[in-house]
XYZ file of C-alpha atoms in Angstrom:
714
model
C 24.471 148.106 43.279
C 22.068 145.632 41.526
C 19.782 143.450 43.399
C 20.186 139.719 42.538
C 16.841 137.659 42.380
C 16.481 134.496 44.533
C 17.819 131.329 42.973
C 15.483 129.624 40.463
C 13.089 132.456 40.690
C 10.858 133.150 37.523
C 12.106 136.111 35.465
C 10.635 139.465 36.092
C 8.054 141.061 33.600
C 9.297 143.979 31.520
C 6.670 146.452 32.735
C 7.653 149.154 35.186
C 4.468 148.555 37.173
C 5.243 144.941 37.731
C 8.773 145.715 38.625
C 7.577 148.141 41.214
C 5.110 145.433 42.726
C 8.052 142.942 42.866
C 10.307 145.372 44.621
C 7.424 145.967 47.249
C 7.117 142.292 47.540
C 10.676 141.852 48.093
C 10.810 144.420 50.736
C 7.862 142.828 52.547
C 9.551 139.423 52.685
C 12.802 141.005 53.909
C 14.756 139.253 51.131
C 17.083 142.314 51.047
C 18.941 143.442 54.206
C 21.341 146.260 55.071
C 24.551 145.097 56.425
C 27.048 147.252 58.581
C 25.703 150.478 57.282
C 22.458 152.073 56.143
C 24.170 152.568 52.771
C 25.127 148.836 52.092
C 22.403 146.745 50.696
C 22.885 143.012 50.184
C 20.579 140.503 48.577
C 19.253 137.380 50.489
C 21.359 135.178 48.187
C 24.600 136.840 49.250
C 23.375 136.880 52.791
C 23.049 133.126 52.968
C 26.305 132.633 51.061
C 28.206 134.697 53.517
C 26.646 132.930 56.511
C 27.521 129.571 54.972
C 31.146 130.681 54.157
C 31.413 131.695 57.762
C 30.284 128.283 58.780
C 32.839 126.597 56.423
C 35.680 128.618 57.791
C 34.959 128.031 61.368
C 34.375 124.264 61.373
C 38.014 123.535 61.260
C 39.190 126.136 63.910
C 39.889 125.261 67.502
C 37.755 127.876 69.016
C 34.449 126.570 70.433
C 33.253 130.106 70.857
C 33.869 131.037 67.289
C 32.131 127.832 66.074
C 29.091 128.544 68.274
C 28.950 132.122 66.979
C 28.911 131.107 63.485
C 26.057 128.608 64.123
C 24.049 131.140 66.171
C 24.490 133.558 63.181
C 23.192 131.017 60.735
C 20.421 129.634 62.893
C 17.691 132.260 62.446
C 18.316 132.249 58.693
C 17.213 128.567 58.694
C 13.779 129.513 60.044
C 12.931 132.029 57.363
C 10.306 131.481 54.686
C 11.806 129.974 51.468
C 15.138 129.580 53.333
C 15.738 126.252 51.526
C 15.564 128.165 48.169
C 18.873 129.966 49.250
C 20.620 127.141 50.916
C 20.066 124.205 48.540
C 22.629 125.522 45.909
C 25.336 124.952 48.507
C 26.256 121.388 48.070
C 28.525 121.039 50.990
C 26.170 122.667 53.650
C 24.997 119.432 54.998
C 28.589 117.920 55.186
C 29.682 121.107 57.139
C 26.753 120.752 59.508
C 27.399 117.154 60.073
C 31.080 118.046 60.953
C 29.778 120.367 63.588
C 27.499 117.646 64.853
C 30.455 115.400 65.446
C 32.156 118.034 67.749
C 32.038 116.820 71.299
C 30.350 119.886 72.652
C 26.774 119.656 73.849
C 25.952 123.276 72.997
C 27.284 122.987 69.478
C 25.350 119.830 69.017
C 22.222 121.295 70.175
C 22.432 124.217 67.827
C 23.110 122.023 64.856
C 20.307 119.655 65.689
C 17.969 122.811 65.755
C 19.290 123.884 62.374
C 18.736 120.591 60.903
C 15.243 120.511 62.380
C 14.467 123.938 60.877
C 15.702 122.813 57.518
C 13.721 119.608 57.642
C 10.397 121.685 57.936
C 10.879 122.199 54.312
C 9.956 118.688 52.684
C 11.899 119.597 49.641
C 15.090 119.202 51.684
C 14.364 115.560 52.578
C 15.920 114.133 49.578
C 19.213 115.642 50.236
C 18.957 114.704 53.846
C 18.450 111.053 53.012
C 21.663 110.939 51.086
C 23.624 111.684 54.175
C 23.910 109.606 57.269
C 22.166 112.171 59.546
C 19.418 109.794 60.451
C 21.782 107.103 61.611
C 23.893 109.653 63.706
C 20.803 111.160 65.401
C 19.314 107.779 66.179
C 22.617 106.776 68.042
C 22.415 110.116 69.947
C 18.904 109.498 71.484
C 20.037 106.130 72.965
C 21.617 108.374 75.751
C 18.458 109.752 77.438
C 20.380 111.648 80.164
C 21.097 114.552 77.940
C 17.519 115.955 77.851
C 18.184 118.952 75.539
C 19.921 116.740 72.910
C 17.277 114.156 73.017
C 14.473 116.697 72.781
C 16.182 118.246 69.624
C 16.870 114.839 68.157
C 13.185 113.800 68.284
C 12.158 117.200 66.872
C 14.360 116.656 63.964
C 13.243 113.038 63.392
C 9.634 114.131 63.671
C 10.209 116.541 60.857
C 11.776 113.903 58.592
C 9.863 110.767 59.166
C 6.945 111.790 57.033
C 8.632 109.804 54.254
C 8.454 105.922 54.441
C 12.136 105.623 53.623
C 13.103 107.751 56.494
C 10.844 105.798 58.831
C 12.350 102.531 57.759
C 15.870 103.882 58.523
C 14.747 104.886 61.985
C 13.198 101.521 62.686
C 16.364 99.722 61.557
C 18.289 101.878 64.000
C 15.980 100.709 66.845
C 14.717 104.162 67.437
C 11.440 102.868 69.080
C 13.409 101.292 71.999
C 14.786 104.605 72.668
C 11.475 106.256 72.145
C 9.901 103.859 74.763
C 12.654 104.666 77.240
C 12.197 108.508 76.934
C 8.415 108.213 77.273
C 8.796 106.173 80.452
C 11.482 107.922 82.344
C 11.614 111.504 81.068
C 9.944 114.238 82.956
C 10.855 117.284 80.811
C 7.745 118.414 79.080
C 9.399 119.830 75.958
C 11.288 116.558 75.460
C 8.210 114.362 75.931
C 6.196 116.699 73.456
C 8.857 116.209 70.744
C 8.990 112.531 71.328
C 5.208 112.124 71.118
C 5.077 114.197 68.107
C 7.640 112.006 66.518
C 5.601 108.979 67.510
C 2.558 110.446 65.889
C 4.318 110.535 62.503
C 5.741 107.088 62.861
C 2.545 105.600 63.807
C 1.256 106.229 60.220
C 3.079 103.152 59.160
C 2.011 99.646 60.178
C 5.735 98.313 60.364
C 6.489 101.216 62.834
C 3.411 100.474 65.000
C 4.368 96.905 65.587
C 7.755 97.952 66.775
C 6.394 100.736 68.899
C 3.965 98.322 70.518
C 6.979 96.012 71.370
C 8.496 99.035 73.167
C 5.293 99.795 74.966
C 5.208 103.274 73.409
C 1.424 103.532 73.156
C 0.975 102.555 76.892
C 3.565 105.214 77.780
C 1.845 107.836 75.483
C -1.348 106.997 77.487
C 0.497 107.826 80.863
C 1.061 111.185 79.442
C -2.466 111.880 79.061
C -2.485 112.613 82.770
C 0.446 115.231 82.600
C 0.102 118.662 84.066
C 0.879 120.567 80.957
C -2.268 121.018 78.815
C -0.080 121.159 75.526
C 1.446 117.770 76.487
C -1.876 116.255 77.112
C -3.245 117.491 73.748
C -0.378 116.180 71.969
C -0.671 112.720 73.620
C -4.361 112.804 72.751
C -3.715 113.587 69.054
C -1.147 110.740 69.032
C -3.760 108.249 70.326
C -6.386 109.678 67.970
C -4.216 109.098 64.890
C -3.122 105.695 65.984
C -4.665 102.984 63.857
C -6.039 100.642 66.552
C -8.003 98.622 64.079
C -4.900 96.658 62.979
C -3.932 95.064 66.199
C -5.685 93.976 69.394
C -2.265 94.849 71.181
C -3.018 98.381 70.512
C -6.407 98.301 72.263
C -4.849 96.294 75.155
C -2.291 99.063 75.777
C -4.990 101.647 75.686
C -7.060 99.882 78.168
C -4.119 99.257 80.368
C -3.217 103.110 80.011
C -6.639 103.789 81.463
C -7.643 105.813 78.432
C -11.278 105.867 79.508
C -10.516 107.269 82.766
C -8.870 110.048 81.285
C -11.516 110.768 78.716
C -14.269 110.676 81.310
C -12.343 113.108 83.462
C -11.473 115.420 80.648
C -14.920 115.666 79.024
C -16.682 116.202 82.395
C -14.515 119.244 83.097
C -15.077 122.632 81.475
C -12.104 122.367 79.052
C -11.566 124.542 76.061
C -13.429 123.726 72.883
C -10.392 122.232 70.997
C -9.547 119.991 73.975
C -13.143 118.726 74.219
C -13.415 118.340 70.471
C -10.270 116.153 70.450
C -11.683 114.112 73.399
C -14.893 113.518 71.671
C -13.218 112.351 68.456
C -10.916 109.941 70.355
C -13.921 108.490 72.265
C -15.810 108.175 69.066
C -12.807 106.243 67.521
C -12.493 104.036 70.520
C -16.053 102.931 70.694
C -16.064 101.454 67.132
C -14.504 98.325 68.668
C -16.443 95.683 70.687
C -13.848 95.122 73.346
C -13.415 98.867 73.841
C -17.244 99.397 74.291
C -17.347 96.666 76.903
C -14.449 98.221 78.716
C -16.049 101.664 78.542
C -19.182 100.177 80.208
C -17.112 98.491 82.945
C -15.393 101.761 83.621
C -18.640 103.624 84.360
C -18.842 105.017 80.915
C -22.387 104.625 80.677
C -22.965 106.639 83.883
C -20.715 109.265 82.545
C -22.750 109.572 79.234
C -25.908 109.546 81.237
C -24.725 112.605 83.307
C -23.562 114.331 80.174
C -26.936 113.918 78.514
C -28.926 115.128 81.490
C -26.503 118.092 82.205
C -26.232 119.428 78.715
C -26.505 123.164 79.615
C -22.665 123.530 78.980
C -22.591 121.603 75.767
C -23.302 122.423 72.303
C -26.136 120.698 70.491
C -23.707 118.632 68.489
C -22.058 117.461 71.628
C -25.291 116.684 73.291
C -26.538 114.605 70.386
C -23.283 112.899 70.076
C -23.356 111.780 73.692
C -26.779 110.253 73.001
C -25.472 108.642 69.840
C -22.490 107.141 71.755
C -24.794 105.841 74.388
C -26.824 104.079 71.726
C -23.771 102.535 70.084
C -22.792 101.002 73.477
C -26.015 98.853 73.428
C -24.344 96.582 70.921
C -22.506 94.785 73.719
C -24.365 92.259 76.102
C -22.583 93.475 79.280
C -23.637 97.104 78.558
C -27.187 96.124 77.724
C -27.259 94.327 81.090
C -26.045 97.497 82.883
C -28.710 99.537 81.077
C -31.467 97.301 81.641
C -30.790 97.316 85.408
C -31.153 101.073 85.625
C -34.448 102.563 84.527
C -32.862 106.074 84.072
C -30.682 104.776 81.361
C -33.282 102.780 79.726
C -35.600 105.883 79.488
C -33.140 107.766 77.417
C -34.157 105.946 74.274
C -37.822 106.537 74.679
C -37.609 110.090 76.023
C -35.562 111.351 72.924
C -37.982 109.585 70.571
C -40.284 112.369 71.052
C -37.833 115.350 71.161
C -36.140 114.686 68.003
C -38.593 112.754 65.917
C -38.313 114.995 62.850
C -34.768 114.076 62.357
C -34.837 110.626 60.536
C -31.120 109.827 61.006
C -31.216 110.537 64.733
C -34.447 108.484 65.028
C -32.806 105.579 63.167
C -30.080 105.641 65.850
C -32.541 105.396 68.734
C -34.713 102.687 67.184
C -31.628 100.613 66.354
C -30.510 101.012 69.905
C -33.937 99.833 71.141
C -33.770 96.935 68.716
C -30.616 95.690 70.516
C -32.899 94.635 73.532
C -35.766 92.916 71.560
C -34.429 89.435 71.968
C -34.251 89.717 75.795
C -37.611 88.953 77.033
C -37.159 90.916 80.480
C -36.348 93.946 78.506
C -39.322 93.470 76.389
C -41.604 93.354 79.364
C -40.158 96.604 80.643
C -40.641 98.233 77.256
C -44.159 97.242 76.800
C -45.468 97.595 80.275
C -43.424 100.437 81.670
C -42.170 102.451 78.722
C -45.588 102.510 76.754
C -43.774 100.898 73.931
C -46.865 100.311 71.649
C -47.980 104.059 72.153
C -44.580 105.310 71.266
C -44.587 103.364 68.158
C -47.971 104.753 67.288
C -46.845 108.219 67.822
C -43.904 107.653 65.529
C -46.159 106.083 62.815
C -48.459 109.093 63.042
C -45.998 111.810 63.312
C -43.112 110.528 61.045
C -44.350 107.794 58.653
C -48.009 108.529 58.052
C -47.742 112.264 57.532
C -45.697 112.026 54.407
C -48.381 109.593 52.868
C -51.183 111.702 54.068
C -49.702 114.731 52.439
C -49.306 112.904 49.219
C -52.918 111.767 49.311
C -54.030 115.354 49.979
C -52.344 116.529 46.812
C -54.359 113.904 44.814
C -57.817 114.622 46.470
C -60.564 117.312 46.398
C -61.582 119.425 49.331
C -64.750 117.276 49.754
C -62.598 114.062 49.986
C -60.196 115.572 52.280
C -62.825 116.577 54.722
C -64.315 113.155 54.704
C -60.904 111.650 55.497
C -60.303 114.100 58.204
C -63.511 113.051 59.908
C -62.594 109.462 59.488
C -59.181 109.913 61.030
C -60.593 111.683 63.987
C -62.916 108.668 64.672
C -59.984 106.284 64.611
C -58.184 107.721 67.610
C -59.147 105.470 70.290
C -56.629 105.740 73.071
C -54.967 109.093 73.191
C -56.025 111.951 75.329
C -56.326 115.284 73.523
C -54.433 117.347 76.115
C -51.670 114.704 76.234
C -51.233 114.937 72.447
C -50.938 118.654 72.607
C -48.265 118.484 75.152
C -46.348 115.875 73.277
C -46.612 117.940 70.007
C -45.057 120.940 71.959
C -42.128 118.725 72.984
C -41.283 117.788 69.363
C -38.454 120.173 68.640
C -36.832 119.652 65.250
C -32.940 119.795 65.204
C -31.528 121.817 62.478
C -27.862 120.603 62.614
C -26.549 117.703 60.429
C -25.783 114.648 62.404
C -24.273 112.016 60.051
C -21.443 110.633 62.016
C -19.941 107.613 60.243
C -19.810 105.641 63.395
C -23.572 106.109 63.930
C -24.317 105.499 60.185
C -22.408 102.176 60.325
C -24.206 101.202 63.603
C -27.616 101.583 61.951
C -26.759 100.181 58.576
C -24.723 97.158 59.651
C -27.237 96.099 62.571
C -29.461 93.367 61.683
C -32.342 93.007 64.198
C -34.622 90.329 62.916
C -34.638 86.801 61.739
C -36.329 87.717 58.427
C -33.131 88.213 56.530
C -34.695 90.312 53.575
C -32.225 89.297 50.924
C -32.951 87.497 47.773
C -32.436 83.685 47.782
C -29.720 82.344 45.574
C -32.155 80.135 43.733
C -33.829 83.226 42.250
C -30.805 83.934 40.071
C -31.194 87.675 40.661
C -28.569 89.922 42.294
C -30.294 92.573 44.499
C -28.883 96.079 44.385
C -29.025 97.724 47.967
C -30.978 100.616 46.629
C -33.879 98.309 45.613
C -34.449 97.138 49.015
C -37.470 98.895 50.503
C -36.103 98.728 54.118
C -32.862 100.435 53.078
C -34.707 103.211 51.090
C -37.182 103.810 53.949
C -35.204 102.795 57.009
C -37.008 104.651 59.763
C -40.419 103.013 59.102
C -38.482 99.686 58.580
C -37.084 99.912 62.005
C -40.578 100.681 63.525
C -42.009 97.680 61.814
C -39.072 95.415 62.773
C -39.661 96.260 66.397
C -43.259 95.596 66.214
C -42.800 92.412 64.244
C -40.732 90.990 66.985
C -43.683 91.245 69.332
C -45.929 89.564 66.717
C -44.013 86.380 66.513
C -45.693 83.229 67.881
C -42.434 82.444 69.835
C -43.019 85.836 71.879
C -44.700 85.431 75.066
C -48.535 85.779 75.037
C -48.467 88.370 77.831
C -46.426 90.547 75.401
C -48.222 89.789 72.186
C -51.544 90.743 73.620
C -50.371 94.504 73.601
C -50.423 94.434 69.806
C -54.152 94.023 69.886
C -54.467 97.875 70.087
C -57.137 99.519 67.940
C -54.912 102.650 67.360
C -52.042 100.525 66.240
C -54.012 98.358 64.009
C -55.840 101.408 62.501
C -52.430 102.961 61.698
C -51.185 99.857 60.157
C -54.190 99.429 57.964
C -54.111 103.208 56.939
C -50.437 102.764 56.060
C -51.293 99.720 53.931
C -53.988 101.654 52.276
C -51.966 104.981 51.629
C -48.734 103.528 50.620
C -48.560 102.098 46.965
C -45.454 100.042 48.040
C -46.045 99.235 51.720
C -43.364 97.491 53.789
C -44.343 93.724 53.815
C -43.868 93.616 57.574
C -47.022 95.929 58.169
C -49.117 93.352 56.382
C -47.500 90.417 58.247
C -47.997 91.818 61.575
C -51.763 92.144 61.053
C -51.828 88.668 59.463
C -50.110 87.156 62.600
C -52.618 88.838 64.905
C -55.484 87.076 62.972
C -53.593 83.692 62.802
C -52.460 83.244 66.492
C -54.577 80.857 68.312
C -53.878 81.651 71.845
C -54.989 85.328 71.655
C -58.486 84.780 70.341
C -60.067 86.743 73.323
C -58.007 89.718 72.265
C -58.970 89.476 68.647
C -62.624 89.382 69.451
C -62.436 92.786 71.245
C -60.506 94.448 68.384
C -63.313 94.971 65.911
C -60.994 94.409 63.174
C -63.552 93.853 60.355
C -64.939 97.230 61.068
C -61.325 98.939 61.077
C -60.526 97.357 57.814
C -63.520 98.787 56.114
C -62.981 102.119 57.783
C -59.309 102.388 56.579
C -59.432 100.715 53.277
C -62.452 102.435 51.695
C -63.104 106.086 51.350
C -66.720 105.662 51.703
C -68.202 102.686 53.689
C -71.763 103.732 52.958
C -71.520 102.657 49.400
C -68.806 100.074 49.584
C -69.602 96.971 47.366
C -69.090 93.749 49.296
C -69.077 91.396 46.184
C -65.545 90.169 45.573
C -64.221 86.841 44.442
C -60.717 85.915 45.213
C -58.548 85.009 42.195
C -55.439 82.951 42.138
C -53.147 85.763 40.846
C -54.129 88.039 43.708
C -53.593 85.394 46.240
C -50.255 84.517 44.763
C -49.266 88.194 45.204
C -50.412 88.283 48.708
C -48.591 85.078 49.555
C -45.329 86.840 48.275
C -46.096 89.746 50.478
C -46.714 87.468 53.539
C -43.973 84.939 53.190
C -41.301 85.699 50.498
C -38.268 87.775 50.629
C -38.849 88.972 47.222
C -41.371 91.284 48.600
C -38.660 93.463 50.040
C -37.063 93.997 46.570
C -39.931 93.891 44.086
C -42.823 96.201 43.747
C -45.645 93.710 43.022
C -47.873 94.549 40.076
C -51.512 93.919 40.895
C -54.064 93.937 37.936
C -56.110 96.318 39.755
C -54.751 98.211 42.724
C -57.968 97.765 44.700
C -57.806 94.123 44.317
C -54.714 94.290 46.690
C -56.903 95.794 49.564
C -59.783 93.422 48.812
C -57.396 90.433 48.764
C -55.865 91.522 52.049
C -59.342 92.039 53.581
C -60.672 88.819 52.353
C -57.609 86.953 53.907
C -57.819 88.666 57.238
C -61.652 88.075 57.512
C -61.168 84.464 56.764
C -58.564 84.033 59.529
C -60.939 85.737 62.036
C -63.929 83.491 60.999
C -61.785 80.451 61.516
C -60.904 81.496 64.982
C -64.189 83.006 66.178
C -66.343 80.185 65.210
C -65.106 77.890 67.781
C -66.626 76.753 71.002
C -64.005 78.623 73.009
C -64.471 81.861 71.106
C -68.217 81.813 71.277
C -68.297 81.046 74.977
C -65.813 83.943 75.550
C -68.152 86.354 73.518
C -71.180 85.395 75.550
C -69.284 85.683 78.758
C -68.093 89.167 77.935
C -71.454 90.265 76.765
C -73.056 89.100 79.904
C -70.349 90.556 82.115
C -71.859 93.461 84.000
C -68.436 94.744 84.949
C -67.325 95.080 81.314
C -68.364 98.565 79.803
C -66.917 98.442 76.400
C -68.808 95.726 74.502
C -69.418 97.583 71.300
C -66.260 96.268 69.395
C -67.046 92.738 70.462
C -70.453 93.045 68.472
C -68.650 94.572 65.572
C -66.440 91.597 65.253
C -69.450 89.249 65.835
C -71.869 90.605 63.162
C -69.233 90.272 60.530
C -67.647 87.007 61.201
C -69.884 84.642 63.195
C -71.953 82.030 61.384
C -75.681 82.493 61.320
C -76.704 80.108 64.053
C -74.054 81.535 66.327
C -74.886 85.025 65.484
C -78.583 84.324 66.191
C -77.597 82.980 69.692
C -75.457 85.996 70.423
C -78.080 88.398 69.324
C -81.238 87.042 70.904
C -80.663 83.998 73.035
C -77.590 83.557 75.124
C -77.079 87.125 75.508
C -78.875 90.458 74.314
C -76.342 91.425 71.806
C -78.957 92.961 69.487
C -80.191 95.374 72.179
C -76.771 96.380 73.219
C -75.921 97.067 69.460
C -79.037 99.123 68.840
C -78.511 101.269 72.112
C -75.081 102.557 70.849
C -75.321 106.063 69.491
C -71.762 107.360 70.343
C -70.410 106.150 67.073
C -73.032 106.612 64.307
C -70.705 105.477 61.544
C -69.765 102.140 63.350
C -73.496 101.712 64.200
C -74.532 102.078 60.639
C -71.871 99.697 59.454
C -72.896 97.087 61.903
C -76.564 97.191 61.016
C -75.620 97.387 57.294
C -73.517 94.280 57.673
C -76.309 92.599 59.590
C -78.883 93.330 57.043
C -76.536 92.252 54.152
C -76.063 88.944 56.074
C -79.707 88.470 56.555
C -80.521 89.030 52.957
C -78.054 86.267 51.867
C -79.124 83.890 54.731
C -80.377 80.438 53.942
C -82.583 80.275 57.019
C -85.525 82.716 56.477
C -86.353 82.939 60.128
C -83.196 84.677 60.523
C -84.547 87.630 58.347
C -87.772 87.661 60.400
C -85.991 88.088 63.648
């Protein structure tokens, strides 16, 4: 007996080898079966034909048992791989099955619905299903929720069909969502609930379905099933909520909040659930926290405490989960209510600063932490905590050194010889003023690089869409230029931009003086100057910060103690011993500097200086002039005298470094020899030979150019 090929199968090849392979393949797929006898072989085509003929002959008989047997014989065939290939040539198959479905027998109806559900698993069958009234019949049957088995199989069938929009519209027109809502509210059978939730998952992909489902409170009822005993049911409910587009309607988020979605997630993620379960929970929480109202609700539901515990107790988590908890904690800072809760708990506030050190080689993670810190910068109380209790300035200095400066230092090393590198290394060692060596070593050991990728879209959007400052660095419309985002220096170098934005907020005149004074830090100023020197396209904020420090009137006493003229020379010039002080400011250089200090174009344009060295000289000239304007006032002079004569003040050296470079001649004579013994104090300093040399060289240079010759004699 010849073996018939499957319907619509491609023709076999003529070679014997390929024929053998096809025969093996056919055997493996069980396309041929032995019927009644080991000697009787029948093709799959005939097998399906015989089963359908049996259905056809039994549908009109009066024996329920015979009808049931025919259906049970055909049912396993409907689950086979490629079953639709054999069934689709029988045009009357669906009409036969629909006749069975109309029989008033629950067992028969249940079997027919199962067969239809199996057939509907093959998407190719949907076109013929739509040509029948099957969807209308099934939607009418689910109205009666008392028959749990029928309801279960109806929703299983509908869930397989509703992947096509036309089918979904038919279901909505038949008011399926009302029945779905009733089942989700009152049904207690886990299998039926699972099928119903699965069907709701498929329907929720269409906006017109979501609106009707919200009217029937389906989403709220699905949330109630998150607390079910069956793990499989909870997972299905989680997937349904995860796939629901909650962005399109506030009603969606309202039902989620009413369904206590956050209480479920907190309970679930704290427990030692399986990996898939936790992964779905993390994704769901990630989606929910994209929305402002959900972030606020999360904070009110003790979500911040939950994240804090997850961050601290991370021994049972993967590194990815641990970082994600920190990321979600950062994202929650966007809401005022959450910031208030974090600010009131030092343990929460410390999270941002603790992890600045541990992950500072991961720029995208750093950006996340810095953006979160930036959410607090317009709250003065938070700024006070940052600066006075969290060592904010020192943390920013650490980041500048280990993240920003290191790449520019490496670039410089590649362009310098060994002798020049040794000179620069010695100079850098002398500019470290406030950090203990042992403490630096401990911090260095804590800096552990993270090797996994951490580019979640939620966190990327949080960083990129957050504007932290009043200096909106966009080109003005009057310029007539359209700026591409990739030309903005703060987008190209986001990490250093965030550091400078945070420091800039402290430098504004509107910031309280008690906070601004912390910026007069020699280590910080040295790093900013060094950055300006090394970077051929520096962020304009670095220059603006130092400029504000020299322009602010109410912080003169801190400016005096900074020794800024010496720090400028030390960081701007490779050899201060041979530095030429002759420089005349020109209008072109001043124009470019004004752009750096005041114009938004500085963020988009790489300014072209006639001579690159002129850039540093122009900046130096402007800063020194600002210092001279402040220091040659009665208040500043009296303050210098008072400090030099104060026996309780030990470090007076940097006061003298500022004085010898910027005081006018008659004031300088008074400081050196009359009102105080500044000269003696200066000459007694031997702990910093370079600084002493610079001070006396500056003093001699000023004496040589003095108009009063007695000044030279003294």
